[in-house]
Coordinates of C-alpha atoms in Angstrom, one line a residue:
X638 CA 0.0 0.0 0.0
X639 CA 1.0 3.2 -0.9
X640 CA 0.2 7.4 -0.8
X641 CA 0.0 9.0 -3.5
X642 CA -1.6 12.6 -4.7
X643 CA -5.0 13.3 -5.3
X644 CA -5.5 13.1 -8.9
X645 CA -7.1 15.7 -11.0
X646 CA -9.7 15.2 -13.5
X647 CA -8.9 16.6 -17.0
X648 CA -11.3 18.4 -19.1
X649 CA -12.7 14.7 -20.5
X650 CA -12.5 12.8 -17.3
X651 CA -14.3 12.0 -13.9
X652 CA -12.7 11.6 -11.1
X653 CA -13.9 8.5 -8.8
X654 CA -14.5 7.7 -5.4
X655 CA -13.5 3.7 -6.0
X656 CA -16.6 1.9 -4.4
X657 CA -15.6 -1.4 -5.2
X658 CA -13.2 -3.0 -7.9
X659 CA -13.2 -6.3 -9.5
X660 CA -10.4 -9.0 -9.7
X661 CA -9.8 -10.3 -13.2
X662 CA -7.4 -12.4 -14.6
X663 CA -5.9 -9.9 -16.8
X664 CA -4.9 -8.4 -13.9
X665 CA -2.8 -11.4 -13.1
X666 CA -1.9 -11.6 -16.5
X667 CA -0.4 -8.1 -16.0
X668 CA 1.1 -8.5 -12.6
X669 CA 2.6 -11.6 -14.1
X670 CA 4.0 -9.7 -17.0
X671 CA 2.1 -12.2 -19.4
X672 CA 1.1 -9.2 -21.3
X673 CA 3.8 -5.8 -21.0
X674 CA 2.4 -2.2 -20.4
X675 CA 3.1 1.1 -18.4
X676 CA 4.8 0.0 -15.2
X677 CA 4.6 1.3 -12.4
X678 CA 0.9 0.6 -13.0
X679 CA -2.3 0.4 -10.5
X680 CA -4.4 -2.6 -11.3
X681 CA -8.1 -3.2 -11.5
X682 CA -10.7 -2.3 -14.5
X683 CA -13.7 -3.7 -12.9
X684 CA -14.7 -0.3 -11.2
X685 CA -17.5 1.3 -9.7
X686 CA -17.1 4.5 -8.3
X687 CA -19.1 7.9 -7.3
X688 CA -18.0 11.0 -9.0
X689 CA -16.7 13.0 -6.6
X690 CA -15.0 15.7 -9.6
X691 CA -15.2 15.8 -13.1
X692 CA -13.7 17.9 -15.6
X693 CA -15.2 20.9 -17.6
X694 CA -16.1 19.3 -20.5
X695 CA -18.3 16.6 -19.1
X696 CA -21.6 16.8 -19.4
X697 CA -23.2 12.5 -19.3
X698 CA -22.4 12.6 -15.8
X699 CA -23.0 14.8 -12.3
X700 CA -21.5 14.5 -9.0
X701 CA -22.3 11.9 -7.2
X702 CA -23.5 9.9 -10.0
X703 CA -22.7 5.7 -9.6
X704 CA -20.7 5.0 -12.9
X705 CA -18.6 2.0 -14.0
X706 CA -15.4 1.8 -15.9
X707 CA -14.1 -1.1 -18.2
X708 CA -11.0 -2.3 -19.4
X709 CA -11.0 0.1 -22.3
X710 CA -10.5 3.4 -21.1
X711 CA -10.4 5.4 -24.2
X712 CA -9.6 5.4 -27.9
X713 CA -7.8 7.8 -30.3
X714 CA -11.1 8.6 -32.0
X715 CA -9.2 9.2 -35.2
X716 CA -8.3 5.6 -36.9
X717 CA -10.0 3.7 -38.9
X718 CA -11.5 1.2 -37.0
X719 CA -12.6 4.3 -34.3
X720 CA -14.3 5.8 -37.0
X721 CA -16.7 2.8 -37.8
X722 CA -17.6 2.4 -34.4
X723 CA -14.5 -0.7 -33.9
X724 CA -12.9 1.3 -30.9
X725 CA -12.4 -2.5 -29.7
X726 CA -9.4 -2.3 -32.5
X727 CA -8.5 0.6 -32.1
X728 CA -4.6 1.4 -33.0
X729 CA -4.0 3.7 -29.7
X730 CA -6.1 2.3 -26.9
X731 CA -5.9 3.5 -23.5
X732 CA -6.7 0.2 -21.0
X733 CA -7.6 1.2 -17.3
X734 CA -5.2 -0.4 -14.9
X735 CA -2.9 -1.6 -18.0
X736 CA -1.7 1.8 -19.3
X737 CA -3.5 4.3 -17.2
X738 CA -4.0 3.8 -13.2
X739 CA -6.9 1.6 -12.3
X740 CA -8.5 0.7 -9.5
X741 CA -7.3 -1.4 -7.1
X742 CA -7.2 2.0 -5.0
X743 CA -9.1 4.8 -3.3
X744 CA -9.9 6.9 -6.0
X745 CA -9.4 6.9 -10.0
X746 CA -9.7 9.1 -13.2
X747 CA -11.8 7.6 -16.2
X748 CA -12.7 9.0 -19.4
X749 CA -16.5 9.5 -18.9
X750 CA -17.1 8.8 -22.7
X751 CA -16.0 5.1 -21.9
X752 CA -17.9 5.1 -18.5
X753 CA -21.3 3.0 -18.1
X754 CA -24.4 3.6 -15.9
X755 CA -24.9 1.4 -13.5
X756 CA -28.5 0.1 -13.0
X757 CA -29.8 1.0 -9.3
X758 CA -30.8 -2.5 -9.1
X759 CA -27.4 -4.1 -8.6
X760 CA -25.2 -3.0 -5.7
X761 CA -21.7 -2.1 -6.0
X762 CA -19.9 -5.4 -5.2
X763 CA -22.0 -7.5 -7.2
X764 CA -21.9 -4.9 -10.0
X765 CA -18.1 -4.6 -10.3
X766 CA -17.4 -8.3 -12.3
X767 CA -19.7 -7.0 -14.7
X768 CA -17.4 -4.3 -15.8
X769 CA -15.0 -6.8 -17.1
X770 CA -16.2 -10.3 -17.0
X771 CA -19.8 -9.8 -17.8
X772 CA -19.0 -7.7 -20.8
X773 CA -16.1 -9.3 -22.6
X774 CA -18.4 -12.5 -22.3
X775 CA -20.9 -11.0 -23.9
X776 CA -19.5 -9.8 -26.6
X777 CA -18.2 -14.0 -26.8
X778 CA -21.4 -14.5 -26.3
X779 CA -22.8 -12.7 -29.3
X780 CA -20.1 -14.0 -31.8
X781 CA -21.5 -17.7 -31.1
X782 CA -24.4 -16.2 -33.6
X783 CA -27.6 -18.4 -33.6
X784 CA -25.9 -21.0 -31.5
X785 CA -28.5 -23.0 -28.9
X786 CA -26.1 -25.5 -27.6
X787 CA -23.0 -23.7 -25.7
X788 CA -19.4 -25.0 -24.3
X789 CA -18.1 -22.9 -21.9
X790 CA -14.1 -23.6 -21.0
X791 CA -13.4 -22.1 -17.9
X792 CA -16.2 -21.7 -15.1
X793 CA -15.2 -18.7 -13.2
X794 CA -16.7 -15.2 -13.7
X795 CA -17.3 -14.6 -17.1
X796 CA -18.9 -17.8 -17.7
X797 CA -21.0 -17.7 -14.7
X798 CA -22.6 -14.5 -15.7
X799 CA -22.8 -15.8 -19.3
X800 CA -24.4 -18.9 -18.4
X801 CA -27.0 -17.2 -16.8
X802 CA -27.7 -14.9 -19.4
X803 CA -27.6 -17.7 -22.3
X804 CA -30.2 -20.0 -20.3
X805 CA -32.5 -17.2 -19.9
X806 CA -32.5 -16.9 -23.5
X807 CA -33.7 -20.9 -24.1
X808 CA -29.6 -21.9 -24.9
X809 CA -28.6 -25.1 -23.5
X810 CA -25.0 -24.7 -22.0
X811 CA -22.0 -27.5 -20.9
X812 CA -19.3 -26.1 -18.7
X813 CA -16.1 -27.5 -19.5
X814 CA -13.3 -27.3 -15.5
X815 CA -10.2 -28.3 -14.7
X816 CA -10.7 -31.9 -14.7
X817 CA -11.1 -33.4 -11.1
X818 CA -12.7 -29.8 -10.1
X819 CA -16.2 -31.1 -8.6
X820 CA -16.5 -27.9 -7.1
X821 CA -16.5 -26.0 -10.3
X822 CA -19.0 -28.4 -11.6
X823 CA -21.4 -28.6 -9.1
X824 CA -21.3 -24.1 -8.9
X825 CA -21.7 -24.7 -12.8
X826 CA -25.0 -27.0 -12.8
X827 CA -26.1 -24.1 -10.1
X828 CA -25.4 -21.6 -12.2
X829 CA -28.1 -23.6 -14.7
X830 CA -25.3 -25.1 -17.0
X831 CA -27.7 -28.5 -19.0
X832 CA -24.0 -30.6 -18.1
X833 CA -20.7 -29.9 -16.3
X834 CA -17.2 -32.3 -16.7
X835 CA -14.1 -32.2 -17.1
X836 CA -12.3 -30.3 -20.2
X837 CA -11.0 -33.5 -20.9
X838 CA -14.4 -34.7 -21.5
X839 CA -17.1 -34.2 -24.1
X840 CA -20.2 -33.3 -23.1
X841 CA -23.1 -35.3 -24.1
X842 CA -24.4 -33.4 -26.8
X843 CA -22.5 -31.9 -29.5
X844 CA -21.9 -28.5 -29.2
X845 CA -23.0 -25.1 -32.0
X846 CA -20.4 -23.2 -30.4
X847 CA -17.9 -22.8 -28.0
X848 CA -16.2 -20.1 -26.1
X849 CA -12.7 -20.5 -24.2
X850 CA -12.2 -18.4 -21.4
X851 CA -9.3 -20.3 -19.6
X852 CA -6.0 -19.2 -21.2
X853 CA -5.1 -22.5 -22.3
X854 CA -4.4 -23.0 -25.7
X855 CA -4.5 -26.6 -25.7
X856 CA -8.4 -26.3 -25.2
X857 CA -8.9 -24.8 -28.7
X858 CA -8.5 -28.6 -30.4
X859 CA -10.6 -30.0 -27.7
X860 CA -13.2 -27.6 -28.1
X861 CA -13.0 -27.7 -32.1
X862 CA -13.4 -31.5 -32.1
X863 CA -16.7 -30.6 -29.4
X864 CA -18.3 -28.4 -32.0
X865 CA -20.5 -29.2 -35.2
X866 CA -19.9 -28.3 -38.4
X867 CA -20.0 -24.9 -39.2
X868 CA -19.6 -24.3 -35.4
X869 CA -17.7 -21.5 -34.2
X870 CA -14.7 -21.6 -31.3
X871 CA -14.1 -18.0 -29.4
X872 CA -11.0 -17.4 -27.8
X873 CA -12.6 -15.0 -24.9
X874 CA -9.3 -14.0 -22.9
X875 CA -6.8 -11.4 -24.0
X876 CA -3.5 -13.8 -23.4
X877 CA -3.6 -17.5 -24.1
X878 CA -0.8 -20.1 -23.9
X879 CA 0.3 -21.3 -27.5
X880 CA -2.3 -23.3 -29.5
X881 CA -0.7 -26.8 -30.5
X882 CA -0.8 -28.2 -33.9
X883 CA -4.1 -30.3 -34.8
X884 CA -5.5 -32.1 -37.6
X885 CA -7.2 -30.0 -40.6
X886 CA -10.0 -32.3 -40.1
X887 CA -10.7 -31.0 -36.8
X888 CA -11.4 -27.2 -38.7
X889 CA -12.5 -28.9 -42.0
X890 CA -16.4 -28.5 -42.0
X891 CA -16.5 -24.7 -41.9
X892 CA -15.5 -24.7 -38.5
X893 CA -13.9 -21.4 -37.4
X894 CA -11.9 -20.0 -34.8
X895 CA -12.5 -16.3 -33.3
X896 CA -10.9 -14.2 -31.0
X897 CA -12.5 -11.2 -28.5
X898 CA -10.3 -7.9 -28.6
X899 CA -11.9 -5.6 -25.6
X900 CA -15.0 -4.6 -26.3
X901 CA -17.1 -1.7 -27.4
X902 CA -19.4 0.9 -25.9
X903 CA -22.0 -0.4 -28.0
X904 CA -21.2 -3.6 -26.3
X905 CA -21.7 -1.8 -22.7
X906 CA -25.1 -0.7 -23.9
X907 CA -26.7 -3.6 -25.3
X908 CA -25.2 -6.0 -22.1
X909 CA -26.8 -3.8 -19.5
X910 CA -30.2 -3.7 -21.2
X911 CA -30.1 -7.7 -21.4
X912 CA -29.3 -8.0 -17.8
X913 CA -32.2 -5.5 -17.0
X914 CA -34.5 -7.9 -18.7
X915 CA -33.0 -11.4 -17.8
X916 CA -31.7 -11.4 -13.9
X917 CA -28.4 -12.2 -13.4
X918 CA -26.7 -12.5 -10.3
X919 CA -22.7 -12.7 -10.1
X920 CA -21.5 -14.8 -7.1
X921 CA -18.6 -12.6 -5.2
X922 CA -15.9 -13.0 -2.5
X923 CA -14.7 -9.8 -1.4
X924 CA -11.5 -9.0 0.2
X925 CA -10.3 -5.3 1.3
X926 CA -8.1 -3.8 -0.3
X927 CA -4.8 -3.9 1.4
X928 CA -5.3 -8.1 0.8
X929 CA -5.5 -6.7 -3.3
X930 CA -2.5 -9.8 -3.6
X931 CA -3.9 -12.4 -1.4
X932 CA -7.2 -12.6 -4.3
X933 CA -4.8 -12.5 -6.8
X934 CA -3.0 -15.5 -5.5
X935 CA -6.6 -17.0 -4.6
X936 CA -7.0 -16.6 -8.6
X937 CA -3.8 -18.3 -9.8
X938 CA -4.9 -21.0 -7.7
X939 CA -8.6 -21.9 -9.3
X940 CA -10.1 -21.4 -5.4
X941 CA -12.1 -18.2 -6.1
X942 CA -15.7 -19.7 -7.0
X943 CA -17.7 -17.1 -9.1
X944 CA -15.7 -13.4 -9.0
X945 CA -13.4 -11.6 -6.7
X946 CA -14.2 -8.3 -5.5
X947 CA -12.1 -5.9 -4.1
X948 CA -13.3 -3.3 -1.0
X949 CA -11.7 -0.4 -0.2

């Protein structure tokens, strides 16, 4: 834990009063130096926070308005892909907690162009995952297409809120653990998953899409050889181990591969009117702040059932 000044809001930006902050694993990807950015660097994109001061320019949000902040924290607004609504791709992203401060902390600035309302409905601890978790699922989510029969790799908190979400839209889902994890399995049948196994397993019906959150790239075959043809694998997480070779015939049949780069406002938008339509509720462990290492460690080792939610 350290001190540091009281940051100033810039003519775009809000400043926050950090009401709770999510733990994700790109945050241990980044403490791990899996994936390389600004160091020294302050964690945590998950946030919910009350504005406490807000720059000149800023007119979406007042004081004291409840607002959450993603992973991307801002785009150059000038590339291509910016200017057809892609700032997902864009070529000069901002990330919050990767290359600007997050918020694993007491307060934090945020471009309030790439801040989200937060529904009353859903209290700060239990909104926090959502930021992160909830939305880069669904935008997984919504590359599967028309799909009704679901593989999720990976049951922690972006497929927990997923699942949810895809069941209350009539989809039939199969969560795919860590073999042995019964745990997992059991939390993903309660979550309303049709089946729940090992990832060493297929699951007993065969699959229209898939989506990999675990950053394992050995799971891409497996899931491949679990989907249909013309089926569609999504790689979910922003760093993945290296995919090993496998037989065309595991691709052949119009199979394809996708990957999930961030996400979009638009993404923001749509996700929080599906939630206020279909209830979802994200299971949480929180920890206070100044134990900000002891989740991440909690993370690393697979014991963190649902999301991990950080107090200050």
């Amino acid at each position: 834990m350290v001190e540091r000044p009281m940051p100033s809001p810039r003519s775009n930006e809000v400043l926050l009063e950090v009401l709770a902050c999510g733990v994700c694993r790109t945050d241990l990807h980044i403490v791990d130096g899996d994936i390389e950015g600004t160091l020294p660097i302050v964690p945590g994109h998950e946030v919910v926070g009350r504005v406490v001061s807000k720059g000149e320019h800023v007119t979406r949000f007042e004081l004291g308005d409840r607002v959450g902040v993603p992973w991307l924290g801002s785009s150059c607004g000038r590339c291509t892909y910016c200017h057809k609504r892609q700032e997902n791709l864009c070529d000069e992203p901002v990330f919050t907690g990767f290359t600007v401060n997050g918020g694993y902390a007491s307060h934090c600035l945020a471009d309030a162009a790439f801040c989200f309302s937060i529904p009353a409905s859903i209290d700060d601890v239990h909104a926090a995952p959502l930021l992160c978790a909830g939305l880069i699922g669904y935008r997984a989510f919504s590359m599967c297409g028309d799909a009704l029969r679901i593989g999720l790799y990976g049951f922690g908190a972006s497929a927990h809120i997923i699942a949810q979400l895809a069941t209350g839209l009539g989809c039939t889902i199969a969560a795919f653990t860590r073999p042995g994890d019964d745990t997992g399995q059991a939390f993903a049948r309660e979550m309303g998953c049709a089946w729940a196994g090992g990832s060493d397993m297929l699951s007993p019906f065969e699959l229209d899409a898939a989506i990999i959150f675990a950053p394992a790239g050995e799971l891409v075959p497996q899931a491949l050889a679990a989907v249909r043809k013309g089926g569609t694998v999504v790689c979910a997480g922003i760093h993945m181990s290296d995919i090993p070779t496998f037989p065309y015939e595991l691709l052949w049949g119009e199979r394809q591969i996708r990957s999930v780069a961030n996400l979009t406002r638009a993404d923001g938008e749509s996700f929080f009117t599906a939630i206020g339509t279909i209830q979802v509720h994200t299971r949480v462990e929180t920890f206070p702040l100044h134990q900000a290492n002891e989740a991440l460690e909690r993370l690393r080792a697979g014991t963190i059932t649902g999301a991990a939610v950080l107090v200050p």
